[in-house]
mmCIF file of N, CA and C in Angstrom:
data_model
loop_
_atom_site.group_PDB
_atom_site.id
_atom_site.type_symbol
_atom_site.label_atom_id
_atom_site.label_comp_id
_atom_site.label_asym_id
_atom_site.label_seq_id
_atom_site.Cartn_x
_atom_site.Cartn_y
_atom_site.Cartn_z
ATOM 1 N N UNK A 1 4.275 -13.554 -11.951
ATOM 2 C CA UNK A 1 3.804 -13.292 -10.598
ATOM 3 C C UNK A 1 2.398 -12.708 -10.665
ATOM 4 N N UNK A 2 1.530 -13.228 -9.842
ATOM 5 C CA UNK A 2 0.159 -12.765 -9.812
ATOM 6 C C UNK A 2 0.065 -11.491 -8.977
ATOM 7 N N UNK A 3 -0.724 -10.529 -9.439
ATOM 8 C CA UNK A 3 -0.892 -9.271 -8.729
ATOM 9 C C UNK A 3 -2.196 -9.333 -7.943
ATOM 10 N N UNK A 4 -2.102 -9.712 -6.684
ATOM 11 C CA UNK A 4 -3.260 -9.901 -5.815
ATOM 12 C C UNK A 4 -3.761 -8.561 -5.295
ATOM 13 N N UNK A 5 -5.084 -8.459 -5.120
ATOM 14 C CA UNK A 5 -5.664 -7.309 -4.443
ATOM 15 C C UNK A 5 -5.823 -7.661 -2.971
ATOM 16 N N UNK A 6 -5.289 -6.812 -2.113
ATOM 17 C CA UNK A 6 -5.290 -7.047 -0.671
ATOM 18 C C UNK A 6 -6.342 -6.193 0.015
ATOM 19 N N UNK A 7 -6.952 -6.756 1.045
ATOM 20 C CA UNK A 7 -7.869 -5.980 1.869
ATOM 21 C C UNK A 7 -7.056 -5.011 2.733
ATOM 22 N N UNK A 8 -7.748 -4.117 3.393
ATOM 23 C CA UNK A 8 -7.080 -3.191 4.309
ATOM 24 C C UNK A 8 -6.327 -3.980 5.385
ATOM 25 N N UNK A 9 -6.974 -4.980 5.963
ATOM 26 C CA UNK A 9 -6.350 -5.779 7.025
ATOM 27 C C UNK A 9 -5.101 -6.492 6.525
ATOM 28 N N UNK A 10 -5.171 -7.087 5.335
ATOM 29 C CA UNK A 10 -4.001 -7.767 4.771
ATOM 30 C C UNK A 10 -2.872 -6.776 4.516
ATOM 31 N N UNK A 11 -3.219 -5.592 4.038
ATOM 32 C CA UNK A 11 -2.209 -4.566 3.771
ATOM 33 C C UNK A 11 -1.566 -4.102 5.070
ATOM 34 N N UNK A 12 -2.363 -3.934 6.115
ATOM 35 C CA UNK A 12 -1.819 -3.522 7.414
ATOM 36 C C UNK A 12 -0.789 -4.521 7.923
ATOM 37 N N UNK A 13 -1.039 -5.806 7.702
ATOM 38 C CA UNK A 13 -0.081 -6.836 8.119
ATOM 39 C C UNK A 13 1.237 -6.704 7.369
ATOM 40 N N UNK A 14 1.183 -6.259 6.129
ATOM 41 C CA UNK A 14 2.397 -6.156 5.307
ATOM 42 C C UNK A 14 3.185 -4.882 5.556
ATOM 43 N N UNK A 15 2.506 -3.760 5.793
ATOM 44 C CA UNK A 15 3.228 -2.482 5.849
ATOM 45 C C UNK A 15 3.483 -1.969 7.264
ATOM 46 N N UNK A 16 2.883 -2.578 8.258
ATOM 47 C CA UNK A 16 3.142 -2.243 9.667
ATOM 48 C C UNK A 16 2.941 -0.766 9.987
ATOM 49 N N UNK A 17 1.822 -0.206 9.512
ATOM 50 C CA UNK A 17 1.412 1.137 9.913
ATOM 51 C C UNK A 17 0.009 1.016 10.502
ATOM 52 N N UNK A 18 -0.446 2.057 11.170
ATOM 53 C CA UNK A 18 -1.787 2.018 11.749
ATOM 54 C C UNK A 18 -2.839 2.137 10.647
ATOM 55 N N UNK A 19 -4.049 1.736 10.966
ATOM 56 C CA UNK A 19 -5.158 1.821 10.015
ATOM 57 C C UNK A 19 -5.362 3.270 9.557
ATOM 58 N N UNK A 20 -5.332 4.209 10.506
ATOM 59 C CA UNK A 20 -5.543 5.610 10.141
ATOM 60 C C UNK A 20 -4.409 6.124 9.252
ATOM 61 N N UNK A 21 -3.177 5.698 9.513
ATOM 62 C CA UNK A 21 -2.039 6.103 8.674
ATOM 63 C C UNK A 21 -2.186 5.532 7.272
ATOM 64 N N UNK A 22 -2.658 4.284 7.155
ATOM 65 C CA UNK A 22 -2.857 3.686 5.832
ATOM 66 C C UNK A 22 -3.887 4.480 5.034
ATOM 67 N N UNK A 23 -5.002 4.844 5.667
ATOM 68 C CA UNK A 23 -6.007 5.645 4.969
ATOM 69 C C UNK A 23 -5.440 7.009 4.580
ATOM 70 N N UNK A 24 -4.629 7.581 5.447
ATOM 71 C CA UNK A 24 -3.968 8.858 5.155
ATOM 72 C C UNK A 24 -3.072 8.724 3.915
ATOM 73 N N UNK A 25 -2.295 7.644 3.846
ATOM 74 C CA UNK A 25 -1.409 7.398 2.705
ATOM 75 C C UNK A 25 -2.206 7.197 1.418
ATOM 76 N N UNK A 26 -3.328 6.488 1.510
ATOM 77 C CA UNK A 26 -4.169 6.279 0.327
ATOM 78 C C UNK A 26 -4.811 7.589 -0.118
ATOM 79 N N UNK A 27 -5.322 8.369 0.829
ATOM 80 C CA UNK A 27 -5.950 9.651 0.494
ATOM 81 C C UNK A 27 -4.960 10.617 -0.141
ATOM 82 N N UNK A 28 -3.696 10.549 0.288
ATOM 83 C CA UNK A 28 -2.655 11.423 -0.264
ATOM 84 C C UNK A 28 -2.137 10.916 -1.609
ATOM 85 N N UNK A 29 -2.515 9.692 -1.987
ATOM 86 C CA UNK A 29 -2.042 9.116 -3.244
ATOM 87 C C UNK A 29 -0.686 8.445 -3.125
ATOM 88 N N UNK A 30 -0.186 8.304 -1.905
ATOM 89 C CA UNK A 30 1.114 7.652 -1.703
ATOM 90 C C UNK A 30 1.027 6.145 -1.931
ATOM 91 N N UNK A 31 -0.097 5.557 -1.559
ATOM 92 C CA UNK A 31 -0.370 4.150 -1.846
ATOM 93 C C UNK A 31 -1.626 4.116 -2.705
ATOM 94 N N UNK A 32 -1.492 3.561 -3.911
ATOM 95 C CA UNK A 32 -2.635 3.477 -4.819
ATOM 96 C C UNK A 32 -3.614 2.415 -4.322
ATOM 97 N N UNK A 33 -4.898 2.688 -4.500
ATOM 98 C CA UNK A 33 -5.918 1.710 -4.127
ATOM 99 C C UNK A 33 -7.063 1.789 -5.126
ATOM 100 N N UNK A 34 -7.877 0.748 -5.121
ATOM 101 C CA UNK A 34 -9.071 0.731 -5.965
ATOM 102 C C UNK A 34 -10.268 0.471 -5.068
ATOM 103 N N UNK A 35 -11.412 0.972 -5.498
ATOM 104 C CA UNK A 35 -12.636 0.729 -4.767
ATOM 105 C C UNK A 35 -13.459 -0.280 -5.536
ATOM 106 N N UNK A 36 -13.842 -1.349 -4.882
ATOM 107 C CA UNK A 36 -14.698 -2.370 -5.473
ATOM 108 C C UNK A 36 -15.931 -2.439 -4.579
ATOM 109 N N UNK A 37 -17.029 -1.908 -5.075
ATOM 110 C CA UNK A 37 -18.210 -1.774 -4.224
ATOM 111 C C UNK A 37 -17.889 -0.795 -3.110
ATOM 112 N N UNK A 38 -18.052 -1.247 -1.879
ATOM 113 C CA UNK A 38 -17.735 -0.397 -0.721
ATOM 114 C C UNK A 38 -16.347 -0.677 -0.161
ATOM 115 N N UNK A 39 -15.647 -1.638 -0.775
ATOM 116 C CA UNK A 39 -14.339 -2.049 -0.248
ATOM 117 C C UNK A 39 -13.204 -1.313 -0.929
ATOM 118 N N UNK A 40 -12.175 -0.984 -0.164
ATOM 119 C CA UNK A 40 -10.938 -0.406 -0.663
ATOM 120 C C UNK A 40 -9.933 -1.536 -0.735
ATOM 121 N N UNK A 41 -9.316 -1.760 -1.893
ATOM 122 C CA UNK A 41 -8.339 -2.829 -2.070
ATOM 123 C C UNK A 41 -7.033 -2.252 -2.588
ATOM 124 N N UNK A 42 -5.934 -2.857 -2.178
ATOM 125 C CA UNK A 42 -4.599 -2.377 -2.544
ATOM 126 C C UNK A 42 -3.856 -3.531 -3.201
ATOM 127 N N UNK A 43 -3.323 -3.283 -4.390
ATOM 128 C CA UNK A 43 -2.621 -4.342 -5.118
ATOM 129 C C UNK A 43 -1.228 -4.569 -4.536
ATOM 130 N N UNK A 44 -0.711 -5.781 -4.786
ATOM 131 C CA UNK A 44 0.666 -6.083 -4.396
ATOM 132 C C UNK A 44 1.621 -5.076 -5.026
ATOM 133 N N UNK A 45 1.373 -4.732 -6.294
ATOM 134 C CA UNK A 45 2.247 -3.789 -6.999
ATOM 135 C C UNK A 45 2.250 -2.428 -6.312
ATOM 136 N N UNK A 46 1.082 -1.961 -5.864
ATOM 137 C CA UNK A 46 1.005 -0.662 -5.189
ATOM 138 C C UNK A 46 1.783 -0.683 -3.878
ATOM 139 N N UNK A 47 1.684 -1.787 -3.147
ATOM 140 C CA UNK A 47 2.428 -1.916 -1.887
ATOM 141 C C UNK A 47 3.928 -1.935 -2.168
ATOM 142 N N UNK A 48 4.328 -2.746 -3.142
ATOM 143 C CA UNK A 48 5.756 -2.845 -3.484
ATOM 144 C C UNK A 48 6.311 -1.518 -3.979
ATOM 145 N N UNK A 49 5.533 -0.783 -4.782
ATOM 146 C CA UNK A 49 5.974 0.530 -5.271
ATOM 147 C C UNK A 49 6.157 1.507 -4.119
ATOM 148 N N UNK A 50 5.235 1.489 -3.160
ATOM 149 C CA UNK A 50 5.332 2.386 -2.011
ATOM 150 C C UNK A 50 6.585 2.069 -1.195
ATOM 151 N N UNK A 51 6.831 0.779 -0.961
ATOM 152 C CA UNK A 51 8.024 0.367 -0.212
ATOM 153 C C UNK A 51 9.292 0.770 -0.963
ATOM 154 N N UNK A 52 9.315 0.555 -2.274
ATOM 155 C CA UNK A 52 10.481 0.940 -3.082
ATOM 156 C C UNK A 52 10.713 2.443 -3.004
ATOM 157 N N UNK A 53 9.640 3.220 -2.998
ATOM 158 C CA UNK A 53 9.766 4.670 -2.874
ATOM 159 C C UNK A 53 10.365 5.073 -1.542
ATOM 160 N N UNK A 54 9.962 4.389 -0.475
ATOM 161 C CA UNK A 54 10.531 4.670 0.848
ATOM 162 C C UNK A 54 12.018 4.350 0.875
ATOM 163 N N UNK A 55 12.375 3.202 0.269
ATOM 164 C CA UNK A 55 13.785 2.807 0.232
ATOM 165 C C UNK A 55 14.603 3.800 -0.582
ATOM 166 N N UNK A 56 14.063 4.256 -1.696
ATOM 167 C CA UNK A 56 14.781 5.214 -2.544
ATOM 168 C C UNK A 56 14.996 6.534 -1.809
ATOM 169 N N UNK A 57 13.969 6.985 -1.077
ATOM 170 C CA UNK A 57 14.082 8.240 -0.329
ATOM 171 C C UNK A 57 15.134 8.147 0.769
ATOM 172 N N UNK A 58 15.262 6.956 1.364
ATOM 173 C CA UNK A 58 16.224 6.808 2.455
ATOM 174 C C UNK A 58 17.595 6.361 1.964
ATOM 175 N N UNK A 59 17.710 6.111 0.652
ATOM 176 C CA UNK A 59 18.993 5.710 0.092
ATOM 177 C C UNK A 59 19.331 4.254 0.311
ATOM 178 N N UNK A 60 18.321 3.437 0.621
ATOM 179 C CA UNK A 60 18.547 2.017 0.892
ATOM 180 C C UNK A 60 17.946 1.121 -0.175
ATOM 181 N N UNK A 61 17.865 1.572 -1.392
ATOM 182 C CA UNK A 61 17.270 0.758 -2.455
ATOM 183 C C UNK A 61 18.065 -0.523 -2.628
ATOM 184 N N UNK A 62 17.330 -1.630 -2.726
ATOM 185 C CA UNK A 62 17.994 -2.937 -2.850
ATOM 186 C C UNK A 62 18.341 -3.255 -4.276
#
C-alpha cells in the first residue's frame, strides 16, 4: 500500500473535522504532519493512526 501525503483539504474530507480543529490536532501532536516548503501535509498512515487511537479510546477497535 502506498503511503500518500494529503493536503489539508484532502485530510479534512477524510476526518470530518473543521479546519481549525485539524490545525489544533496537528499542533497538539495528535495527528502527525510534515512541512514541505510552506505546505503542511498529512500521511495516510498518520490519519489511520489517529483514527485507530480514537477507536481504541472509545473501545470500538475493529
